mmCIF file of C-alpha atoms in Angstrom:
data_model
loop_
_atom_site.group_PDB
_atom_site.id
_atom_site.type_symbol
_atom_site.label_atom_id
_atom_site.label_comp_id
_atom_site.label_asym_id
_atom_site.label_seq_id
_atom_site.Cartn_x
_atom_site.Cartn_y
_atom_site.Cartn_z
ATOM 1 C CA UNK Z 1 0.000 0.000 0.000
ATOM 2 C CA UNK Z 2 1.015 3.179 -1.125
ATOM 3 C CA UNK Z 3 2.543 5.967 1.496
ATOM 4 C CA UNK Z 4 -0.307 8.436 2.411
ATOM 5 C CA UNK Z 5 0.849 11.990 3.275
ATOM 6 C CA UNK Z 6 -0.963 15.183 3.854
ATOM 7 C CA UNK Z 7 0.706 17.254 1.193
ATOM 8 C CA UNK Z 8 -2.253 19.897 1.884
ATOM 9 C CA UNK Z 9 -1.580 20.512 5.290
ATOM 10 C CA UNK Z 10 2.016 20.291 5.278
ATOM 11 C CA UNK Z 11 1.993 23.053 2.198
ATOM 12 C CA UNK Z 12 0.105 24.883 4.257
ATOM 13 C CA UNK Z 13 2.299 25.340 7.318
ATOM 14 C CA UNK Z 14 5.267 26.510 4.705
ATOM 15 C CA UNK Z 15 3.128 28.656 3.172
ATOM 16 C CA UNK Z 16 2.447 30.159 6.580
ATOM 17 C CA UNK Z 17 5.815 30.360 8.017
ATOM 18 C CA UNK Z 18 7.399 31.766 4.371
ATOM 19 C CA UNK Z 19 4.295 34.597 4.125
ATOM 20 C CA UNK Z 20 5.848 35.400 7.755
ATOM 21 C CA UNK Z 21 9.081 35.663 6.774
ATOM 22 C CA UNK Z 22 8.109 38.231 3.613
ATOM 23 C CA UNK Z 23 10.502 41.162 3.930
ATOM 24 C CA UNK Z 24 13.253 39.498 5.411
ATOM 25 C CA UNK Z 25 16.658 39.787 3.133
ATOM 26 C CA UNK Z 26 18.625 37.212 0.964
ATOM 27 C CA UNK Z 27 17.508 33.435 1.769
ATOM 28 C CA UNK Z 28 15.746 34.192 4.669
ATOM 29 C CA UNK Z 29 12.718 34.713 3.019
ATOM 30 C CA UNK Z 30 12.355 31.991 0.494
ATOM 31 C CA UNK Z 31 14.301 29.103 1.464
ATOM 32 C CA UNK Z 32 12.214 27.136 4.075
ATOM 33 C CA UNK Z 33 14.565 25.688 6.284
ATOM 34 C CA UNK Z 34 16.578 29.100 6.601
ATOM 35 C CA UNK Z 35 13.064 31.199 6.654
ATOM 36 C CA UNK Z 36 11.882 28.661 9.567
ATOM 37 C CA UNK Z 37 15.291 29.197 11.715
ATOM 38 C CA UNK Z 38 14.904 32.978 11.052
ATOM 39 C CA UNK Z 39 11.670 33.082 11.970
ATOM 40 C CA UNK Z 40 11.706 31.080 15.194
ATOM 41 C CA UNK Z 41 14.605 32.591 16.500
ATOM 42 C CA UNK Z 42 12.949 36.132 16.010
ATOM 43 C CA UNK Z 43 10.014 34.893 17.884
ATOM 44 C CA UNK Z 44 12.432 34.398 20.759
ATOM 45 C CA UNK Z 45 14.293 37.779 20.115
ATOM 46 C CA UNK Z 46 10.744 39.481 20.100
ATOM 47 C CA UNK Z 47 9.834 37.685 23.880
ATOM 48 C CA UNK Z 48 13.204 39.053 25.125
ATOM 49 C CA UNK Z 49 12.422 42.368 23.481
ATOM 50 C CA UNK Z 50 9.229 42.291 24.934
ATOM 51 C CA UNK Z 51 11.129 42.642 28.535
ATOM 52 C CA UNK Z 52 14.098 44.811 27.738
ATOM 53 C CA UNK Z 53 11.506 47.228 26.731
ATOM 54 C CA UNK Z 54 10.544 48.125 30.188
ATOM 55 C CA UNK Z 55 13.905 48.564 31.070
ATOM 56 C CA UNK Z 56 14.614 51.392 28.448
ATOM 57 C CA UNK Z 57 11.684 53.014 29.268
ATOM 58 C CA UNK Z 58 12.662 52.795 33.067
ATOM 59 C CA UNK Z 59 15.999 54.369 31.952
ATOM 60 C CA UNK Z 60 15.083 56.885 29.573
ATOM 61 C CA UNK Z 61 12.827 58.372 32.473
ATOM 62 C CA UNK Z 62 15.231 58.216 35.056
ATOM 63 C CA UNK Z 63 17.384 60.274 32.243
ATOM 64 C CA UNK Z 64 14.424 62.987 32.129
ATOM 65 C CA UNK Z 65 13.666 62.988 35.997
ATOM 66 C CA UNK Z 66 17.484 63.563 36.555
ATOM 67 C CA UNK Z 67 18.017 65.850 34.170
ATOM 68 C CA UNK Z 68 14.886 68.322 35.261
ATOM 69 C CA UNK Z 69 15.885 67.925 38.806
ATOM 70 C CA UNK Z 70 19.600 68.768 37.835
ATOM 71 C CA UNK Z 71 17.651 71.963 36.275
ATOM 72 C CA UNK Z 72 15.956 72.454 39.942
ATOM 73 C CA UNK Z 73 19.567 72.110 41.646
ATOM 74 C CA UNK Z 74 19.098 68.874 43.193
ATOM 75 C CA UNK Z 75 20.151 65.795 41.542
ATOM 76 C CA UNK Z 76 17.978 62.129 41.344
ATOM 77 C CA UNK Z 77 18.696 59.907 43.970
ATOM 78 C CA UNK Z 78 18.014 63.161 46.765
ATOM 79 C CA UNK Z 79 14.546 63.892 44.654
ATOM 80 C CA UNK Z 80 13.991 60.492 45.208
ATOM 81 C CA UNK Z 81 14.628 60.234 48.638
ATOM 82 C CA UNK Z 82 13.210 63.028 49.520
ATOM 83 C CA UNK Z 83 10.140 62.011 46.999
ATOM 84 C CA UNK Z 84 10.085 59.067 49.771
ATOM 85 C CA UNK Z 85 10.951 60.754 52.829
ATOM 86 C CA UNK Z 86 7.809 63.161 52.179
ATOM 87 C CA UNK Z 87 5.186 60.384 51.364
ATOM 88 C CA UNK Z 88 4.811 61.450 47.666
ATOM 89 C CA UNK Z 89 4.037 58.460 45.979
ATOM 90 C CA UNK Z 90 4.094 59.354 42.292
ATOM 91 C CA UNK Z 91 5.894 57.040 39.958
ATOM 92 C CA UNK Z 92 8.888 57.422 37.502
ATOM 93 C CA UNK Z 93 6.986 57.799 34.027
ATOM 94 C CA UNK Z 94 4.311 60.104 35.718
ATOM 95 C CA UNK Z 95 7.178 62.275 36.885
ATOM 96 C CA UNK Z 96 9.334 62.240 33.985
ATOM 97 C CA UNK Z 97 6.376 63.303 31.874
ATOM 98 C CA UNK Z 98 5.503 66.106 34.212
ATOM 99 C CA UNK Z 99 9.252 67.212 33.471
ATOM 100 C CA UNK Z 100 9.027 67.046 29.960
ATOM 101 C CA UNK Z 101 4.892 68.655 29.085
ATOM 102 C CA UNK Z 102 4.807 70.099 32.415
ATOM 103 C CA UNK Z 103 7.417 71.781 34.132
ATOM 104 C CA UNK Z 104 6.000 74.039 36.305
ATOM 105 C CA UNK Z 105 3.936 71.196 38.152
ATOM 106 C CA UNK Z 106 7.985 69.396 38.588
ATOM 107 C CA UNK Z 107 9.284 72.739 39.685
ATOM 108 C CA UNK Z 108 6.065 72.571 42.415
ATOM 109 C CA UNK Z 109 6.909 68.922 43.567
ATOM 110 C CA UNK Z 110 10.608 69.834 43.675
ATOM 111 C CA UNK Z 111 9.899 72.663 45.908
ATOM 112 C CA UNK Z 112 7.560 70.767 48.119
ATOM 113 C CA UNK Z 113 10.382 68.154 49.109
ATOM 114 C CA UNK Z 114 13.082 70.574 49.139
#
């Protein structure tokens, strides 16, 4: 008896993986063992990303707190400490965007802990 095999389905899943790999240069696109590797291994770039991403944004507003503060005359870890110290529970990416669209309301905080 003859071997059966489910050319449909198995078409399929190339098709699937190779219209996700569209865009991608050289081999990578086209060639289904390559465009397979590439694609699985950004899948697991993209879940790292995923985290690093909250640590950039963590650092770029520790950059914008520190360098409004610097502006105020007092540098980040005092503000906050002292942000602490007062009972001023306001959070890094609420703070760093009053520095940046706001910076009156920073100046007021900064004053308030000074």
């Amino acid at each position: 008896m003859p071997r059966s095999v489910n050319h449909v389905a198995s078409r399929a899943k190339r098709k699937r993986i190779l219209k996700l790999t569209r865009g991608y240069f050289g081999a990578r696109k086209n060639v289904w063992t390559v465009a397979k590797n590439t694609w699985e291994k950004g899948l697991t770039y993209a879940y790292r990303d995923r985290r690093n991403k909250k640590r950039n944004f963590r650092a770029l507003w520790i950059q914008r707190i520190n360098a409004a503060a610097r502006m105020e005359g007092i540098s980040y870890s005092k503000l906050m400490g002292a942000l602490t110290k007062a009972g001023i529970e306001i959070n890094r990416k609420v703070l760093a965007d009053l520095a940046l669209n706001n910076p009156e309301a920073f100046k007021a905080i900064v004053e308030k802990v000074k």
